[in-house]
Amino acid sequence: MEPRNHSDDHPAAIRPKPGGRRVPAPLREFGALLSGLAAPRGKGAPAAWTLWMTLAVILLPLVLVVLHRWDAPIVRGAMTSDLWLMEVARLVTSAVKAVYWLALSVVVWVLTCFVLRGADGAPWRRRIARLHDFATFLILSILVAGIPVEIGKRTAGRARPALMDEYGSLHLEPFHGGHAFESFPSGHSMMTGILLVALWIFLPRWRGLVLPAALLMLLGRLAAGMHYPTDVVAGFAIGIVAAAWIARFMAGRGVIFRPVSGRGLPSLAARPPRGAGGA
């Protein structure tokens, strides 16, 4: 299935009129993206939702129930450990805060829209276009994965490990709303799952480092005393499933990705030579 040049098939409502004002590049690209995502799935393209995603959703609660019995001892050990690996994990764990990545991705997305608008023929254009694609994918994945994570945090109201001595490891106060009662699921772990999928697709040569880095980030949530293992596993699973679903959904419509037969994740599609999102 040939990838669409979304900058050329954006909705007529935002096409620049002859003699009229030129449509800002971000607005034009946003319309093109919406048009691409709203298109029907390409003929022969696999469904976005897969059997392994269904199994993950079904098995996750069972895994959490079994894992919970070790929540307290694992997090206590991680919090009190003075191993160098734990110290490093504590230092780097804040790097995967979802709101920071969302803000950064939006800024990068807007800036690359303007840069690509006037960069036809530039030797660095393809790399900027891929950066634009990367930001697009992160924005969509964070927005989608953030829905179940935020709902879970509000409705569960689980006390964080810092309150374990006072409340125990499974104290719930639904709709409490305070940061101290938003342990489940972990938003940082969700972001780690999203980044794992994104980097796995966009930087295949670095896969050998991506997975260990992700595990270090997850370990940091325990070492910092911010989450229990069940919080981390739940958030990580949500991030992976949401990002994989978004990638497959986009691939089925020729947006950034293309399906690969027999593989759970798509690969990057060849970019068209022109347009705000092309390369």
mmCIF file of C-alpha atoms in Angstrom, residues 33-265:
data_model
loop_
_atom_site.group_PDB
_atom_site.id
_atom_site.type_symbol
_atom_site.label_atom_id
_atom_site.label_comp_id
_atom_site.label_asym_id
_atom_site.label_seq_id
_atom_site.Cartn_x
_atom_site.Cartn_y
_atom_site.Cartn_z
ATOM 1 C CA LEU A 33 -3.059 14.350 9.453
ATOM 2 C CA LEU A 34 -6.727 14.278 10.426
ATOM 3 C CA SER A 35 -7.650 13.504 6.830
ATOM 4 C CA GLY A 36 -5.210 10.606 6.752
ATOM 5 C CA LEU A 37 -6.346 9.169 10.071
ATOM 6 C CA ALA A 38 -10.001 9.432 9.072
ATOM 7 C CA ALA A 39 -9.415 7.515 5.834
ATOM 8 C CA PRO A 40 -10.613 3.904 5.630
ATOM 9 C CA ARG A 41 -8.116 1.124 6.200
ATOM 10 C CA GLY A 42 -6.244 0.226 3.036
ATOM 11 C CA LYS A 43 -7.194 -2.865 1.079
ATOM 12 C CA GLY A 44 -5.349 -5.872 2.443
ATOM 13 C CA ALA A 45 -3.958 -3.978 5.433
ATOM 14 C CA PRO A 46 -4.138 -5.905 8.729
ATOM 15 C CA ALA A 47 -6.423 -4.783 11.535
ATOM 16 C CA ALA A 48 -4.917 -2.402 14.077
ATOM 17 C CA TRP A 49 -6.064 -4.449 17.064
ATOM 18 C CA THR A 50 -4.451 -7.868 17.345
ATOM 19 C CA LEU A 51 -4.872 -11.101 19.260
ATOM 20 C CA TRP A 52 -1.811 -10.401 21.407
ATOM 21 C CA MET A 53 -3.329 -7.079 22.451
ATOM 22 C CA THR A 54 -6.509 -8.840 23.522
ATOM 23 C CA LEU A 55 -4.496 -11.404 25.470
ATOM 24 C CA ALA A 56 -2.521 -8.616 27.138
ATOM 25 C CA VAL A 57 -5.717 -6.907 28.285
ATOM 26 C CA ILE A 58 -7.142 -10.188 29.602
ATOM 27 C CA LEU A 59 -3.981 -11.428 31.312
ATOM 28 C CA LEU A 60 -2.845 -8.119 32.808
ATOM 29 C CA PRO A 61 -5.298 -8.190 35.763
ATOM 30 C CA LEU A 62 -4.264 -11.763 36.564
ATOM 31 C CA VAL A 63 -0.585 -10.817 36.487
ATOM 32 C CA LEU A 64 -1.240 -7.875 38.790
ATOM 33 C CA VAL A 65 -3.123 -10.022 41.294
ATOM 34 C CA VAL A 66 -0.256 -12.515 41.474
ATOM 35 C CA LEU A 67 2.442 -9.826 41.546
ATOM 36 C CA HIS A 68 0.772 -7.819 44.302
ATOM 37 C CA ARG A 69 1.894 -10.195 47.031
ATOM 38 C CA TRP A 70 5.483 -9.038 46.366
ATOM 39 C CA ASP A 71 4.671 -5.338 45.992
ATOM 40 C CA ALA A 72 5.782 -4.324 49.477
ATOM 41 C CA PRO A 73 9.022 -6.337 49.772
ATOM 42 C CA ILE A 74 10.182 -5.421 46.263
ATOM 43 C CA VAL A 75 9.597 -1.696 46.652
ATOM 44 C CA ARG A 76 11.142 -1.670 50.145
ATOM 45 C CA GLY A 77 14.247 -3.374 48.814
ATOM 46 C CA ALA A 78 14.494 -0.992 45.867
ATOM 47 C CA MET A 79 13.987 2.121 48.001
ATOM 48 C CA THR A 80 16.666 1.178 50.518
ATOM 49 C CA SER A 81 19.206 -0.217 48.050
ATOM 50 C CA ASP A 82 22.488 1.671 47.672
ATOM 51 C CA LEU A 83 23.643 -0.259 44.609
ATOM 52 C CA TRP A 84 25.091 1.981 41.896
ATOM 53 C CA LEU A 85 22.454 0.757 39.448
ATOM 54 C CA MET A 86 19.692 1.911 41.788
ATOM 55 C CA GLU A 87 21.373 5.292 42.203
ATOM 56 C CA VAL A 88 21.529 5.729 38.434
ATOM 57 C CA ALA A 89 17.906 4.622 38.089
ATOM 58 C CA ARG A 90 16.793 7.221 40.639
ATOM 59 C CA LEU A 91 18.632 9.949 38.743
ATOM 60 C CA VAL A 92 17.222 9.197 35.291
ATOM 61 C CA THR A 93 13.662 8.124 36.083
ATOM 62 C CA SER A 94 12.208 11.643 35.839
ATOM 63 C CA ALA A 95 13.293 11.768 32.186
ATOM 64 C CA VAL A 96 10.173 9.828 31.184
ATOM 65 C CA LYS A 97 7.539 12.155 32.611
ATOM 66 C CA ALA A 98 4.724 12.043 30.056
ATOM 67 C CA VAL A 99 3.691 15.694 30.268
ATOM 68 C CA TYR A 100 7.252 16.782 29.434
ATOM 69 C CA TRP A 101 7.381 14.497 26.419
ATOM 70 C CA LEU A 102 3.974 15.691 25.249
ATOM 71 C CA ALA A 103 4.987 19.347 25.501
ATOM 72 C CA LEU A 104 8.333 18.697 23.801
ATOM 73 C CA SER A 105 6.673 16.699 21.023
ATOM 74 C CA VAL A 106 4.147 19.467 20.342
ATOM 75 C CA VAL A 107 6.922 22.075 20.131
ATOM 76 C CA VAL A 108 8.995 19.866 17.819
ATOM 77 C CA TRP A 109 5.940 19.099 15.690
ATOM 78 C CA VAL A 110 5.097 22.782 15.191
ATOM 79 C CA LEU A 111 8.687 23.821 14.495
ATOM 80 C CA THR A 112 9.276 21.028 11.989
ATOM 81 C CA CYS A 113 6.089 22.004 10.164
ATOM 82 C CA PHE A 114 7.586 25.438 9.490
ATOM 83 C CA VAL A 115 11.072 24.116 8.714
ATOM 84 C CA LEU A 116 9.830 21.538 6.222
ATOM 85 C CA ARG A 117 7.560 24.015 4.485
ATOM 86 C CA GLY A 118 10.519 25.781 2.916
ATOM 87 C CA ALA A 119 13.093 23.018 2.863
ATOM 88 C CA ASP A 120 12.395 21.368 -0.496
ATOM 89 C CA GLY A 121 15.607 19.871 -1.835
ATOM 90 C CA ALA A 122 17.618 20.445 1.334
ATOM 91 C CA PRO A 123 19.967 17.525 2.127
ATOM 92 C CA TRP A 124 18.824 17.422 5.769
ATOM 93 C CA ARG A 125 15.126 17.428 4.933
ATOM 94 C CA ARG A 126 14.602 13.690 5.320
ATOM 95 C CA ARG A 127 15.929 13.678 8.873
ATOM 96 C CA ILE A 128 13.750 16.615 9.865
ATOM 97 C CA ALA A 129 10.764 14.874 8.301
ATOM 98 C CA ARG A 130 11.448 11.756 10.355
ATOM 99 C CA LEU A 131 11.709 13.900 13.471
ATOM 100 C CA HIS A 132 8.318 15.347 12.549
ATOM 101 C CA ASP A 133 6.932 11.820 12.171
ATOM 102 C CA PHE A 134 8.414 10.808 15.518
ATOM 103 C CA ALA A 135 6.786 13.769 17.259
ATOM 104 C CA THR A 136 3.463 13.013 15.573
ATOM 105 C CA PHE A 137 3.538 9.423 16.762
ATOM 106 C CA LEU A 138 4.457 10.373 20.326
ATOM 107 C CA ILE A 139 1.664 12.944 20.565
ATOM 108 C CA LEU A 140 -0.994 10.496 19.391
ATOM 109 C CA SER A 141 0.317 7.669 21.567
ATOM 110 C CA ILE A 142 0.488 9.805 24.715
ATOM 111 C CA LEU A 143 -3.032 11.118 24.189
ATOM 112 C CA VAL A 144 -4.465 7.636 23.659
ATOM 113 C CA ALA A 145 -2.534 5.877 26.432
ATOM 114 C CA GLY A 146 -3.111 8.759 28.812
ATOM 115 C CA ILE A 147 -6.860 8.159 28.864
ATOM 116 C CA PRO A 148 -6.855 4.793 30.704
ATOM 117 C CA VAL A 149 -3.906 5.861 32.868
ATOM 118 C CA GLU A 150 -5.586 9.043 34.084
ATOM 119 C CA ILE A 151 -8.888 7.243 34.606
ATOM 120 C CA GLY A 152 -7.077 4.585 36.621
ATOM 121 C CA LYS A 153 -5.262 7.133 38.765
ATOM 122 C CA ARG A 154 -8.469 8.989 39.597
ATOM 123 C CA THR A 155 -10.734 6.007 40.157
ATOM 124 C CA ALA A 156 -8.264 3.810 42.053
ATOM 125 C CA GLY A 157 -6.736 6.482 44.257
ATOM 126 C CA ARG A 158 -3.973 4.138 45.345
ATOM 127 C CA ALA A 159 -1.603 5.469 48.011
ATOM 128 C CA ARG A 160 2.039 5.669 46.966
ATOM 129 C CA PRO A 161 4.806 3.641 48.630
ATOM 130 C CA ALA A 162 5.764 6.661 50.747
ATOM 131 C CA LEU A 163 2.518 6.043 52.676
ATOM 132 C CA MET A 164 3.009 2.288 52.935
ATOM 133 C CA ASP A 165 3.841 2.277 56.658
ATOM 134 C CA GLU A 166 0.686 4.246 57.388
ATOM 135 C CA TYR A 167 -1.796 2.640 54.992
ATOM 136 C CA GLY A 168 -0.258 -0.581 53.722
ATOM 137 C CA SER A 169 0.520 -1.517 50.127
ATOM 138 C CA LEU A 170 -3.057 -1.597 48.817
ATOM 139 C CA HIS A 171 -4.826 1.412 50.269
ATOM 140 C CA LEU A 172 -7.384 2.845 47.837
ATOM 141 C CA GLU A 173 -9.222 6.166 48.087
ATOM 142 C CA PRO A 174 -11.182 6.517 44.829
ATOM 143 C CA PHE A 175 -11.386 10.056 43.449
ATOM 144 C CA HIS A 176 -9.089 11.415 46.166
ATOM 145 C CA GLY A 177 -7.349 13.524 43.526
ATOM 146 C CA GLY A 178 -4.078 14.155 45.367
ATOM 147 C CA HIS A 179 -0.653 13.245 43.996
ATOM 148 C CA ALA A 180 0.014 10.960 46.961
ATOM 149 C CA PHE A 181 -2.983 8.851 45.931
ATOM 150 C CA GLU A 182 -2.214 8.479 42.218
ATOM 151 C CA SER A 183 0.112 5.496 42.344
ATOM 152 C CA PHE A 184 -1.812 3.167 40.009
ATOM 153 C CA PRO A 185 -1.014 2.958 37.162
ATOM 154 C CA SER A 186 2.366 4.616 36.619
ATOM 155 C CA GLY A 187 2.360 7.415 34.049
ATOM 156 C CA HIS A 188 6.156 7.363 33.775
ATOM 157 C CA SER A 189 6.020 3.641 33.018
ATOM 158 C CA MET A 190 3.350 4.313 30.398
ATOM 159 C CA MET A 191 5.702 6.812 28.746
ATOM 160 C CA THR A 192 8.519 4.279 28.909
ATOM 161 C CA GLY A 193 6.363 1.768 27.039
ATOM 162 C CA ILE A 194 5.503 4.348 24.387
ATOM 163 C CA LEU A 195 9.143 5.318 23.907
ATOM 164 C CA LEU A 196 10.146 1.672 23.689
ATOM 165 C CA VAL A 197 7.732 1.092 20.800
ATOM 166 C CA ALA A 198 8.620 4.381 19.105
ATOM 167 C CA LEU A 199 12.383 3.885 19.273
ATOM 168 C CA TRP A 200 12.020 0.226 18.307
ATOM 169 C CA ILE A 201 10.427 1.342 15.037
ATOM 170 C CA PHE A 202 12.301 4.571 14.320
ATOM 171 C CA LEU A 203 15.782 3.485 15.453
ATOM 172 C CA PRO A 204 16.027 -0.252 14.725
ATOM 173 C CA ARG A 205 19.828 -0.217 14.948
ATOM 174 C CA TRP A 206 19.594 0.874 18.579
ATOM 175 C CA ARG A 207 17.247 -1.858 19.748
ATOM 176 C CA GLY A 208 20.004 -3.480 21.760
ATOM 177 C CA LEU A 209 20.139 -0.371 23.969
ATOM 178 C CA VAL A 210 16.469 0.594 23.944
ATOM 179 C CA LEU A 211 15.206 -2.332 26.009
ATOM 180 C CA PRO A 212 17.859 -2.079 28.779
ATOM 181 C CA ALA A 213 17.244 1.679 28.961
ATOM 182 C CA ALA A 214 13.506 1.067 29.335
ATOM 183 C CA LEU A 215 14.095 -1.440 32.125
ATOM 184 C CA LEU A 216 16.337 1.082 33.893
ATOM 185 C CA MET A 217 13.563 3.690 33.748
ATOM 186 C CA LEU A 218 11.066 1.224 35.185
ATOM 187 C CA LEU A 219 13.468 0.254 37.940
ATOM 188 C CA GLY A 220 13.827 3.936 38.771
ATOM 189 C CA ARG A 221 10.132 4.223 39.647
ATOM 190 C CA LEU A 222 10.644 1.555 42.312
ATOM 191 C CA ALA A 223 13.988 2.872 43.549
ATOM 192 C CA ALA A 224 12.565 6.385 43.904
ATOM 193 C CA GLY A 225 9.681 5.027 45.968
ATOM 194 C CA MET A 226 7.085 6.466 43.614
ATOM 195 C CA HIS A 227 5.356 3.247 42.542
ATOM 196 C CA TYR A 228 4.791 -0.397 43.378
ATOM 197 C CA PRO A 229 5.748 -3.113 40.865
ATOM 198 C CA THR A 230 2.077 -3.582 39.930
ATOM 199 C CA ASP A 231 1.796 0.142 39.123
ATOM 200 C CA VAL A 232 4.850 -0.084 36.897
ATOM 201 C CA VAL A 233 3.739 -3.229 35.065
ATOM 202 C CA ALA A 234 0.261 -1.810 34.437
ATOM 203 C CA GLY A 235 1.526 1.521 33.115
ATOM 204 C CA PHE A 236 4.197 -0.120 30.963
ATOM 205 C CA ALA A 237 1.670 -2.529 29.439
ATOM 206 C CA ILE A 238 -0.778 0.278 28.682
ATOM 207 C CA GLY A 239 1.953 2.292 26.968
ATOM 208 C CA ILE A 240 3.100 -0.612 24.809
ATOM 209 C CA VAL A 241 -0.385 -1.705 23.755
ATOM 210 C CA ALA A 242 -1.559 1.846 23.024
ATOM 211 C CA ALA A 243 1.545 2.764 21.020
ATOM 212 C CA ALA A 244 1.480 -0.499 19.066
ATOM 213 C CA TRP A 245 -2.210 -0.019 18.292
ATOM 214 C CA ILE A 246 -1.620 3.563 17.125
ATOM 215 C CA ALA A 247 1.281 2.469 14.905
ATOM 216 C CA ARG A 248 -0.764 -0.318 13.313
ATOM 217 C CA PHE A 249 -3.774 1.974 12.892
ATOM 218 C CA MET A 250 -1.642 4.553 11.091
ATOM 219 C CA ALA A 251 0.084 1.886 8.998
ATOM 220 C CA GLY A 252 -3.261 0.615 7.767
ATOM 221 C CA ARG A 253 -3.931 4.081 6.354
ATOM 222 C CA GLY A 254 -0.476 4.756 4.972
ATOM 223 C CA VAL A 255 0.292 7.419 7.563
ATOM 224 C CA ILE A 256 4.019 7.394 8.466
ATOM 225 C CA PHE A 257 4.116 3.582 8.747
ATOM 226 C CA ARG A 258 3.530 0.583 6.507
ATOM 227 C CA PRO A 259 2.336 -2.872 7.586
ATOM 228 C CA VAL A 260 4.831 -5.723 7.667
ATOM 229 C CA SER A 261 3.362 -9.177 7.186
ATOM 230 C CA GLY A 262 3.821 -11.478 10.145
ATOM 231 C CA ARG A 263 5.125 -8.780 12.476
ATOM 232 C CA GLY A 264 3.377 -7.149 15.406
ATOM 233 C CA LEU A 265 4.794 -3.712 14.667
#
